[in-house]
Tab-separated table of C-alpha atoms and ligand atoms in Angstrom:
chain	number	residue	atom	x	y	z
A	1	MET	CA	8.088	-19.607	-22.719
A	2	THR	CA	8.203	-17.123	-25.581
A	3	LYS	CA	10.846	-17.135	-28.272
A	4	GLY	CA	12.804	-14.659	-26.191
A	5	ASN	CA	12.619	-16.947	-23.160
A	6	PHE	CA	14.770	-19.726	-24.559
A	7	PRO	CA	18.336	-19.759	-23.217
A	8	VAL	CA	19.597	-19.493	-26.797
A	9	GLU	CA	23.320	-19.479	-26.001
A	10	LYS	CA	23.084	-22.563	-23.780
A	11	LEU	CA	20.937	-24.452	-26.276
A	12	LYS	CA	23.378	-23.652	-29.063
A	13	GLY	CA	26.092	-25.549	-27.219
A	14	ILE	CA	24.180	-28.864	-27.126
A	15	GLU	CA	24.352	-31.456	-29.890
A	16	THR	CA	21.073	-31.467	-31.800
A	17	PRO	CA	18.424	-32.789	-32.066
A	18	PHE	CA	17.318	-32.952	-28.436
A	19	TYR	CA	14.308	-32.431	-26.216
A	20	TYR	CA	14.333	-29.496	-23.844
A	21	TYR	CA	11.904	-29.399	-20.927
A	22	ASP	CA	10.870	-26.318	-18.976
A	23	THR	CA	10.595	-27.787	-15.491
A	24	ASP	CA	9.098	-24.569	-14.085
A	25	LEU	CA	6.162	-24.814	-16.463
A	26	LEU	CA	5.716	-28.490	-15.621
A	27	LYS	CA	5.677	-27.700	-11.901
A	28	LYS	CA	3.190	-24.845	-12.418
A	29	THR	CA	0.966	-27.151	-14.467
A	30	LEU	CA	1.088	-29.865	-11.806
A	31	LYS	CA	0.140	-27.315	-9.154
A	32	ILE	CA	-2.923	-26.175	-11.121
A	33	VAL	CA	-4.016	-29.766	-11.812
A	34	LYS	CA	-3.591	-30.599	-8.141
A	35	GLU	CA	-5.684	-27.597	-7.084
A	36	GLY	CA	-8.384	-28.515	-9.595
A	37	THR	CA	-8.615	-32.111	-8.437
A	38	LYS	CA	-8.336	-31.290	-4.741
A	39	LYS	CA	-11.348	-28.997	-4.966
A	40	TYR	CA	-13.586	-31.984	-5.716
A	41	GLY	CA	-11.566	-34.812	-4.145
A	42	TYR	CA	-10.695	-36.259	-7.568
A	43	ILE	CA	-7.697	-38.563	-8.077
A	44	GLN	CA	-5.291	-37.954	-10.955
A	45	HIS	CA	-3.336	-40.805	-12.556
A	46	TYR	CA	-0.801	-39.332	-14.988
A	47	ALA	CA	-0.902	-41.221	-18.329
A	48	VAL	CA	2.678	-42.459	-18.519
A	49	LYS	CA	2.389	-43.100	-22.266
A	50	ALA	CA	2.525	-39.336	-22.933
A	51	ASN	CA	6.074	-39.053	-21.634
A	52	ALA	CA	7.908	-41.681	-19.595
A	53	ASN	CA	11.139	-39.743	-19.225
A	54	ARG	CA	12.529	-40.705	-15.812
A	55	ARG	CA	12.906	-37.151	-14.505
A	56	ILE	CA	9.454	-36.094	-15.747
A	57	LEU	CA	7.938	-39.142	-14.041
A	58	GLU	CA	9.816	-38.388	-10.824
A	59	LEU	CA	8.597	-34.784	-10.784
A	60	ILE	CA	5.004	-35.900	-11.319
A	61	ALA	CA	5.228	-38.706	-8.754
A	62	SER	CA	6.705	-36.326	-6.182
A	63	GLU	CA	3.542	-34.204	-6.424
A	64	GLY	CA	1.466	-37.158	-5.245
A	65	PHE	CA	-0.095	-38.159	-8.573
A	66	GLY	CA	-0.987	-41.731	-9.436
A	67	ALA	CA	-0.025	-43.364	-12.739
A	68	ASP	CA	-2.013	-44.771	-15.643
A	69	CYS	CA	0.012	-47.484	-17.389
A	70	VAL	CA	-0.558	-49.530	-20.529
A	71	SER	CA	2.294	-52.044	-20.379
A	72	GLY	CA	4.283	-53.982	-17.819
A	73	ASN	CA	7.296	-51.819	-18.557
A	74	GLU	CA	5.271	-48.667	-17.925
A	75	VAL	CA	4.226	-50.142	-14.578
A	76	LYS	CA	7.911	-50.798	-13.793
A	77	ALA	CA	8.915	-47.280	-14.923
A	78	ALA	CA	6.209	-45.768	-12.730
A	79	ILE	CA	7.318	-47.743	-9.678
A	80	THR	CA	10.990	-46.872	-10.289
A	81	ALA	CA	10.098	-43.179	-10.501
A	82	GLY	CA	8.311	-43.309	-7.157
A	83	PHE	CA	4.625	-43.797	-7.957
A	84	PRO	CA	3.147	-46.049	-5.266
A	85	ALA	CA	1.619	-49.305	-6.576
A	86	SER	CA	-1.545	-48.388	-4.674
A	87	LYS	CA	-2.032	-45.492	-7.138
A	88	ILE	CA	-1.332	-47.389	-10.374
A	89	VAL	CA	-4.047	-48.330	-12.849
A	90	PHE	CA	-3.256	-50.640	-15.753
A	91	ALA	CA	-5.222	-50.459	-19.031
A	92	GLY	CA	-4.729	-51.908	-22.523
A	93	VAL	CA	-6.568	-54.380	-24.748
A	94	GLY	CA	-3.699	-56.872	-24.949
A	95	LYS	CA	-2.183	-57.347	-21.506
A	96	THR	CA	0.020	-60.442	-21.578
A	97	ASP	CA	0.112	-63.050	-18.798
A	98	LYS	CA	3.591	-61.807	-17.862
A	99	GLU	CA	2.326	-58.245	-17.509
A	100	ILE	CA	-0.729	-59.300	-15.523
A	101	ASN	CA	1.427	-61.393	-13.183
A	102	LEU	CA	3.794	-58.474	-12.650
A	103	ALA	CA	0.911	-56.179	-11.772
A	104	LEU	CA	-0.585	-58.795	-9.441
A	105	ASP	CA	2.776	-59.256	-7.699
A	106	LEU	CA	3.071	-55.503	-7.223
A	107	ASN	CA	-0.516	-55.226	-5.902
A	108	ILE	CA	-1.447	-52.347	-8.190
A	109	PHE	CA	-4.643	-50.456	-7.431
A	110	CYS	CA	-6.691	-51.548	-10.428
A	111	PHE	CA	-6.757	-53.330	-13.776
A	112	ASN	CA	-8.824	-51.428	-16.320
A	113	VAL	CA	-10.173	-54.491	-18.113
A	114	GLU	CA	-11.170	-54.277	-21.752
A	115	SER	CA	-12.723	-57.676	-22.642
A	116	MET	CA	-14.314	-60.848	-21.309
A	117	PRO	CA	-11.361	-63.120	-22.174
A	118	GLU	CA	-9.043	-60.732	-20.343
A	119	LEU	CA	-11.324	-60.804	-17.288
A	120	ILE	CA	-11.197	-64.604	-17.261
A	121	VAL	CA	-7.392	-64.699	-17.607
A	122	ILE	CA	-6.884	-62.166	-14.800
A	123	ASN	CA	-9.188	-64.250	-12.591
A	124	GLU	CA	-7.189	-67.425	-13.350
A	125	LEU	CA	-3.800	-65.808	-12.785
A	126	ALA	CA	-4.968	-64.142	-9.565
A	127	ALA	CA	-6.379	-67.485	-8.328
A	128	LYS	CA	-2.987	-69.151	-8.887
A	129	LYS	CA	-1.425	-66.560	-6.615
A	130	GLY	CA	-4.213	-66.739	-4.065
A	131	LYS	CA	-4.965	-63.076	-4.726
A	132	THR	CA	-7.991	-60.985	-5.620
A	133	ALA	CA	-7.490	-58.549	-8.498
A	134	GLN	CA	-9.304	-55.228	-8.290
A	135	VAL	CA	-10.771	-54.384	-11.671
A	136	ALA	CA	-12.684	-51.607	-13.358
A	137	LEU	CA	-14.560	-52.404	-16.548
A	138	ARG	CA	-13.491	-50.167	-19.398
A	139	ILE	CA	-16.728	-49.384	-21.172
A	140	ASN	CA	-16.917	-48.092	-24.706
A	141	PRO	CA	-19.601	-45.402	-24.375
A	142	ASN	CA	-19.942	-44.776	-28.132
A	143	VAL	CA	-19.298	-41.056	-27.615
A	144	ASP	CA	-17.592	-39.150	-30.424
A	145	ALA	CA	-14.479	-37.292	-29.261
A	146	HIS	CA	-14.423	-35.082	-32.394
A	147	THR	CA	-10.689	-35.483	-32.783
A	148	HIS	CA	-8.327	-37.180	-35.256
A	149	GLU	CA	-9.577	-40.688	-36.128
A	150	TYR	CA	-6.280	-42.278	-34.972
A	151	ILE	CA	-6.776	-40.915	-31.460
A	152	THR	CA	-10.514	-41.551	-31.176
A	153	THR	CA	-11.137	-44.459	-28.833
A	154	GLY	CA	-14.735	-44.344	-27.589
A	155	LEU	CA	-16.726	-45.328	-30.658
A	156	ASN	CA	-18.250	-48.750	-31.313
A	157	GLU	CA	-15.852	-49.230	-34.227
A	158	ASN	CA	-12.807	-48.851	-31.925
A	159	LYS	CA	-11.086	-51.852	-30.331
A	160	PHE	CA	-11.246	-50.479	-26.801
A	161	GLY	CA	-13.457	-51.474	-23.883
A	162	PHE	CA	-16.633	-53.506	-23.394
A	163	SER	CA	-19.516	-52.617	-25.614
A	164	MET	CA	-22.557	-51.562	-23.618
A	165	ALA	CA	-24.610	-54.270	-25.298
A	166	HIS	CA	-22.476	-56.940	-23.579
A	167	LEU	CA	-22.759	-55.639	-20.025
A	168	ASP	CA	-25.633	-57.948	-18.996
A	169	ASN	CA	-23.468	-60.909	-19.842
A	170	VAL	CA	-20.379	-59.451	-18.158
A	171	THR	CA	-22.143	-58.719	-14.887
A	172	GLU	CA	-23.489	-62.305	-14.909
A	173	VAL	CA	-20.064	-63.866	-15.543
A	174	LEU	CA	-18.455	-61.643	-12.907
A	175	LYS	CA	-20.507	-63.413	-10.228
A	176	SER	CA	-18.563	-66.601	-10.896
A	177	LEU	CA	-15.104	-65.014	-10.977
A	178	LYS	CA	-14.062	-65.416	-7.372
A	179	ASN	CA	-10.649	-63.801	-7.685
A	180	ILE	CA	-11.920	-60.585	-9.229
A	181	LYS	CA	-13.330	-57.667	-7.303
A	182	LEU	CA	-15.224	-55.172	-9.408
A	183	ILE	CA	-14.357	-51.744	-8.017
A	184	GLY	CA	-15.507	-49.432	-10.772
A	185	ILE	CA	-15.949	-48.456	-14.382
A	186	HIS	CA	-13.506	-46.765	-16.713
A	187	PHE	CA	-13.778	-44.644	-19.869
A	188	HIS	CA	-11.469	-42.887	-22.279
A	189	ILE	CA	-13.068	-41.448	-25.404
A	190	GLY	CA	-10.030	-40.009	-27.171
A	191	SER	CA	-7.187	-37.548	-27.057
A	192	GLN	CA	-6.559	-33.885	-27.984
A	193	ILE	CA	-10.166	-32.938	-27.264
A	194	GLU	CA	-10.168	-29.180	-27.646
A	195	ASP	CA	-13.759	-28.334	-26.743
A	196	ILE	CA	-14.426	-29.411	-23.161
A	197	HIS	CA	-18.155	-29.657	-23.922
A	198	THR	CA	-17.325	-32.796	-25.884
A	199	PHE	CA	-17.128	-34.446	-22.448
A	200	SER	CA	-20.768	-33.601	-21.591
A	201	PRO	CA	-22.265	-36.590	-23.467
A	202	LEU	CA	-19.724	-38.767	-21.628
A	203	CYS	CA	-21.109	-37.522	-18.301
A	204	GLU	CA	-24.609	-38.407	-19.446
A	205	LYS	CA	-23.536	-41.904	-20.482
A	206	VAL	CA	-21.783	-42.434	-17.155
A	207	ASN	CA	-24.908	-41.342	-15.279
A	208	GLU	CA	-27.036	-43.804	-17.261
A	209	LEU	CA	-24.547	-46.592	-16.629
A	210	GLN	CA	-24.475	-45.859	-12.908
A	211	ASP	CA	-28.245	-46.360	-12.837
A	212	TYR	CA	-27.808	-49.558	-14.828
A	213	PHE	CA	-25.261	-51.016	-12.376
A	214	GLU	CA	-27.318	-49.961	-9.363
A	215	GLY	CA	-30.303	-51.692	-10.949
A	216	LYS	CA	-28.206	-54.868	-10.884
A	217	GLY	CA	-27.364	-54.305	-7.223
A	218	ILE	CA	-23.758	-53.345	-8.017
A	219	LYS	CA	-22.257	-50.427	-6.129
A	220	LEU	CA	-19.418	-48.740	-7.998
A	221	GLU	CA	-16.744	-47.321	-5.714
A	222	ASN	CA	-14.761	-45.713	-8.535
A	223	ILE	CA	-15.488	-43.874	-11.753
A	224	ASN	CA	-12.481	-43.330	-14.003
A	225	LEU	CA	-13.020	-40.854	-16.815
A	226	GLY	CA	-9.676	-41.285	-18.601
A	227	GLY	CA	-7.788	-38.402	-20.156
A	228	GLY	CA	-8.120	-36.538	-23.427
A	229	LEU	CA	-8.025	-32.843	-22.571
A	230	GLY	CA	-6.425	-31.044	-25.529
A	231	VAL	CA	-3.758	-28.344	-25.635
A	232	ASP	CA	-3.245	-25.292	-27.850
A	233	TYR	CA	-0.680	-26.302	-30.474
A	234	ASP	CA	-1.339	-23.104	-32.463
A	235	ASP	CA	-0.479	-20.657	-29.727
A	236	PRO	CA	1.378	-22.296	-26.838
A	237	ASP	CA	2.450	-18.928	-25.445
A	238	ALA	CA	-1.142	-17.706	-25.138
A	239	HIS	CA	-2.226	-21.005	-23.551
A	240	PRO	CA	0.644	-22.746	-21.787
A	241	MET	CA	-2.071	-24.732	-19.973
A	242	PRO	CA	-5.572	-25.749	-20.965
A	243	ASP	CA	-8.589	-24.796	-18.878
A	244	PHE	CA	-8.148	-27.474	-16.214
A	245	GLN	CA	-10.584	-25.778	-13.856
A	246	GLY	CA	-13.306	-25.606	-16.513
A	247	TYR	CA	-12.682	-29.264	-17.300
A	248	PHE	CA	-13.051	-30.436	-13.693
A	249	ASP	CA	-16.007	-28.096	-13.127
A	250	LEU	CA	-17.756	-29.627	-16.142
A	251	PHE	CA	-17.489	-33.117	-14.664
A	252	ASN	CA	-18.463	-31.893	-11.230
A	253	LYS	CA	-21.609	-30.389	-12.685
A	254	GLY	CA	-22.456	-33.164	-15.117
A	255	LEU	CA	-21.688	-36.290	-13.112
A	256	LYS	CA	-24.066	-37.685	-10.564
A	257	GLN	CA	-21.336	-38.750	-8.190
A	258	ARG	CA	-22.602	-41.116	-5.494
A	259	GLU	CA	-21.887	-40.838	-1.788
A	260	GLY	CA	-18.469	-42.331	-0.982
A	261	GLN	CA	-17.580	-42.738	-4.640
A	262	THR	CA	-14.160	-41.637	-5.958
A	263	VAL	CA	-13.700	-40.035	-9.368
A	264	HIS	CA	-10.424	-40.609	-11.222
A	265	PHE	CA	-8.776	-39.026	-14.279
A	266	GLU	CA	-5.870	-40.065	-16.491
A	267	LEU	CA	-4.565	-36.907	-18.105
A	268	GLY	CA	-1.369	-37.206	-20.126
A	269	ARG	CA	-0.937	-34.673	-22.924
A	270	SER	CA	-2.353	-31.678	-21.057
A	271	ILE	CA	0.173	-32.171	-18.256
A	272	VAL	CA	3.380	-32.482	-20.286
A	273	ALA	CA	2.838	-31.211	-23.860
A	274	GLN	CA	3.628	-27.544	-23.399
A	275	CYS	CA	6.695	-27.953	-21.193
A	276	GLY	CA	8.687	-29.713	-23.921
A	277	VAL	CA	10.226	-28.591	-27.205
A	278	LEU	CA	12.287	-30.412	-29.791
A	279	VAL	CA	15.423	-28.445	-30.625
A	280	THR	CA	16.983	-28.973	-34.030
A	281	LYS	CA	19.643	-27.401	-36.227
A	282	VAL	CA	19.284	-26.386	-39.860
A	283	SER	CA	21.531	-28.569	-42.009
A	284	TYR	CA	20.700	-27.005	-45.360
A	285	VAL	CA	18.420	-24.488	-47.012
A	286	LYS	CA	17.590	-25.978	-50.388
A	287	HIS	CA	15.935	-24.114	-53.222
A	288	GLY	CA	13.619	-26.401	-55.186
A	289	GLU	CA	11.626	-25.710	-58.341
A	290	SER	CA	8.710	-24.055	-56.582
A	291	LYS	CA	9.601	-24.329	-52.919
A	292	THR	CA	12.378	-23.623	-50.496
A	293	PHE	CA	13.135	-26.452	-48.088
A	294	VAL	CA	14.605	-25.986	-44.661
A	295	ILE	CA	16.248	-29.336	-43.980
A	296	VAL	CA	16.787	-29.857	-40.261
A	297	ASP	CA	18.656	-32.555	-38.361
A	298	ALA	CA	15.519	-33.761	-36.513
A	299	GLY	CA	13.122	-35.997	-38.343
A	300	MET	CA	10.005	-38.062	-37.957
A	301	THR	CA	12.094	-40.452	-35.873
A	302	ASP	CA	12.378	-37.750	-33.207
A	303	LEU	CA	8.827	-36.387	-33.440
A	304	ILE	CA	6.437	-38.563	-35.394
A	305	ARG	CA	3.200	-36.667	-34.718
A	306	PRO	CA	3.166	-34.575	-37.935
A	307	ALA	CA	3.839	-37.651	-40.112
A	308	LEU	CA	1.419	-39.917	-38.265
A	309	TYR	CA	-1.504	-37.663	-37.382
A	310	GLN	CA	-0.934	-34.660	-39.664
A	311	ALA	CA	-0.317	-32.834	-36.395
A	312	TYR	CA	0.852	-29.240	-36.281
A	313	HIS	CA	3.709	-28.080	-34.070
A	314	LYS	CA	4.579	-24.412	-34.061
A	315	VAL	CA	8.177	-23.831	-35.225
A	316	GLU	CA	10.399	-20.923	-34.262
A	317	ASN	CA	13.826	-19.936	-35.498
A	318	ILE	CA	15.490	-18.736	-32.321
A	319	SER	CA	18.625	-17.697	-34.241
A	320	SER	CA	16.974	-15.237	-36.617
A	321	ASP	CA	15.027	-11.984	-36.400
A	322	LEU	CA	15.090	-11.406	-40.160
A	323	PRO	CA	11.826	-10.913	-42.078
A	324	VAL	CA	9.825	-14.100	-42.627
A	325	GLN	CA	10.029	-16.288	-45.722
A	326	LYS	CA	7.933	-19.288	-46.735
A	327	TYR	CA	9.504	-22.718	-46.282
A	328	ASP	CA	8.717	-26.412	-46.105
A	329	ILE	CA	10.460	-27.609	-42.956
A	330	VAL	CA	11.562	-31.197	-43.454
A	331	GLY	CA	13.711	-33.847	-41.805
A	332	PRO	CA	16.522	-36.011	-43.178
A	333	ILE	CA	14.649	-39.358	-43.129
A	334	CYS	CA	14.169	-41.230	-46.383
A	335	GLU	CA	10.374	-40.931	-46.344
A	336	SER	CA	8.248	-38.344	-48.121
A	337	SER	CA	6.119	-38.043	-44.984
A	338	ASP	CA	9.135	-36.725	-43.075
A	339	VAL	CA	7.788	-33.185	-43.189
A	340	PHE	CA	7.178	-31.094	-40.093
A	341	VAL	CA	5.197	-28.329	-41.784
A	342	LYS	CA	4.609	-26.998	-45.292
A	343	ASP	CA	4.456	-23.417	-46.630
A	344	TYR	CA	5.430	-22.104	-43.244
A	345	GLU	CA	6.427	-18.552	-42.438
A	346	LEU	CA	9.717	-18.556	-40.589
A	347	ASN	CA	12.234	-15.796	-39.996
A	348	GLU	CA	14.716	-15.985	-42.852
A	349	THR	CA	16.744	-19.069	-42.172
A	350	LYS	CA	20.297	-20.199	-42.920
A	351	ARG	CA	22.444	-23.258	-42.297
A	352	GLY	CA	23.321	-23.603	-38.602
A	353	ASP	CA	20.233	-21.793	-37.261
A	354	ILE	CA	18.492	-23.369	-34.292
A	355	LEU	CA	14.768	-24.126	-34.604
A	356	VAL	CA	12.421	-25.210	-31.849
A	357	LEU	CA	9.310	-27.283	-32.417
A	358	ARG	CA	6.904	-26.297	-29.711
A	359	SER	CA	4.409	-28.306	-27.610
A	360	ALA	CA	6.432	-31.475	-28.067
A	361	GLY	CA	6.488	-32.692	-24.449
A	362	ALA	CA	3.669	-35.199	-24.982
A	363	TYR	CA	3.987	-38.150	-27.378
A	364	GLY	CA	7.309	-36.738	-28.594
A	365	GLU	CA	10.408	-38.221	-26.976
A	366	ILE	CA	8.509	-41.362	-25.991
A	367	MET	CA	7.481	-42.114	-29.589
A	368	ALA	CA	10.979	-41.608	-30.997
A	369	SER	CA	12.489	-44.477	-32.970
A	370	GLN	CA	15.853	-45.458	-34.372
A	371	TYR	CA	14.686	-45.892	-37.965
A	372	ASN	CA	17.576	-45.222	-40.358
A	373	CYS	CA	19.863	-46.277	-37.443
A	374	ARG	CA	19.525	-42.838	-35.934
A	375	ASP	CA	20.416	-41.932	-32.370
A	376	LEU	CA	17.535	-41.308	-30.006
A	377	PRO	CA	17.142	-37.633	-29.026
A	378	LYS	CA	18.442	-36.873	-25.527
A	379	PRO	CA	16.473	-34.917	-22.916
A	380	TYR	CA	17.711	-31.736	-21.205
A	381	PHE	CA	16.008	-29.758	-18.451
A	382	SER	CA	15.789	-26.004	-17.920
A	383	ASP	CA	16.993	-26.246	-14.330
A	384	LYS	CA	19.944	-28.483	-15.162
A	385	ILE	CA	21.737	-26.961	-18.147
B	1	LIG	N1	-6.151	-43.090	-20.676
B	1	LIG	C1	-6.191	-43.963	-21.700
B	1	LIG	C2	-6.879	-45.228	-21.515
B	1	LIG	C3	-5.589	-43.623	-22.924
B	1	LIG	O1	-5.652	-44.486	-23.936
B	1	LIG	C4	-4.940	-42.377	-23.080
B	1	LIG	C5	-4.289	-42.010	-24.339
B	1	LIG	C6	-4.906	-41.511	-21.968
B	1	LIG	C7	-5.532	-41.897	-20.782
B	1	LIG	C8	-4.230	-40.169	-22.008
B	1	LIG	O2	-4.845	-39.316	-22.906
B	1	LIG	P1	-4.372	-37.777	-23.029
B	1	LIG	O3	-4.794	-37.043	-21.764
B	1	LIG	O4	-2.921	-37.763	-23.209
B	1	LIG	O5	-5.118	-37.289	-24.226
B	1	LIG	N2	0.092	-40.485	-29.680
B	1	LIG	C9	-1.110	-39.710	-29.844
B	1	LIG	C10	-2.016	-39.762	-28.625
B	1	LIG	C11	-2.437	-41.179	-28.260
B	1	LIG	C12	-3.292	-41.226	-27.017
B	1	LIG	C13	-3.523	-42.628	-26.575
B	1	LIG	N3	-4.257	-42.771	-25.363
B	1	LIG	C14	-0.707	-38.274	-30.188
B	1	LIG	O6	0.463	-37.984	-30.291
B	1	LIG	O7	-1.579	-37.436	-30.411
C-alpha cells in the first residue's frame, strides 16, 4: 500500500478522522501466518486486544485462528465474531469472578493464570459449577524483550505471571485443587520485539522449565509462547509483514518440543498493524515562532501510541506532491502530548489536505477514547467503500 495505492478520491469523501483497513493485506498476512504455523503444527490465537473491530475479528476467525482474550468482553466479542470457545485462551492479572464465571460457562479452552490467589478463585468457582477449568500457568521468565518499558512484560519487576521462584509452591498447591487441570505453561515477554533473536533466551528458559516440570512428574500438553513480534513502523511499504517464517523457524529450532505437545502463539500487532491507517484532514497550518504546525482533526484520542509510548507512525500527505517542508504534526486535544511527530518532512501542506498515519491497525482504533467529548473514529474497509 504505497502512497499512490490509496483510493484518494474515495477517502476524500469520508468524514475524518477515520480508520481505513486494507482487507487484502490482512488476508495475505493471515495466509502467511497460517502457512508458517501449519508447517510445524502450531496453533495461533489472535490477540484480540490489538484490534477488536467486529469485521477484523470475523475475517481472522474465518481463517480458523483461535483468540487470546484479556477480559470477559473480549471473550464475548471473540465468540460473537465466530471464534469457537474451544480455541479461546483467557489471560490477565485481574480476572473478576464475573469474567471467570462467563469463561467457565462458555467452556473456553484455557485460562492463562497469573497468580496463586487467582488459581484458588478459579478452582472455587469451577467447583461451584461442577466443572474442571483447564489452566496454563503464565510464568514470568525474567527475559528482557528489549522494547519500550511500557510494553515489556517478562521481567521480574513486571506484574505479570508467576515468578519462577514460586513454582515449587504452586505445583504443590495444584495437587489439592481438584477443579483445576493443569494443561500447560504460558509466556509473553513483551511487544514490538524487532529482533527475532530476542526470543532465543525465551526458548532456553522454556526448555529449562520443561525439564523442571518433568522432574516433578508433570507432563505439559501445551506450551504457549505469547505474542510480541514487531513490525516496521519506519518503512511499512518495504515490510508490509514481518518475517513470520523466520520467527516460527526460530522457535522450531530452539524449543525442545515434546512428543504429543502442542505449541501455541498469541500474535496481535504483527497480524493487524500494517493493514490499518488513520486518515485525518488538515484543519490549519499555523506558523509559530520557530516551527510550523500542521494541525489535523485526529488527535491522541484517535491514536494514542505516540503520546503514550513515544511511538512513531509514518505520515503521508496524499493530497500533495509539492516539495517537502518541516512540520510538527499535532492534534486538536488540549494536551501538550497531543503530538503525532515533530520536525517531520511532509510534502508542502495546506488546509484541507488529507494525511494518513500508517501502521495504525494495531492498538489504534481499539485504544481510542472520547476525551474532550470527541466522537470515536469510524472504521472503513478497502473492499467496502
Ligand atoms: N499475549 C499477551 C499475554 C499479551 O499481553 C499481549 C500484548 C499479546 C499476546 C499480543 O502481543 P503483540 O503480538 O501484539 O505484541 N498498546 C501497546 C501494546 C500492548 C501489548 C500488550 N500485550 C502498543 O500500542 O504498543
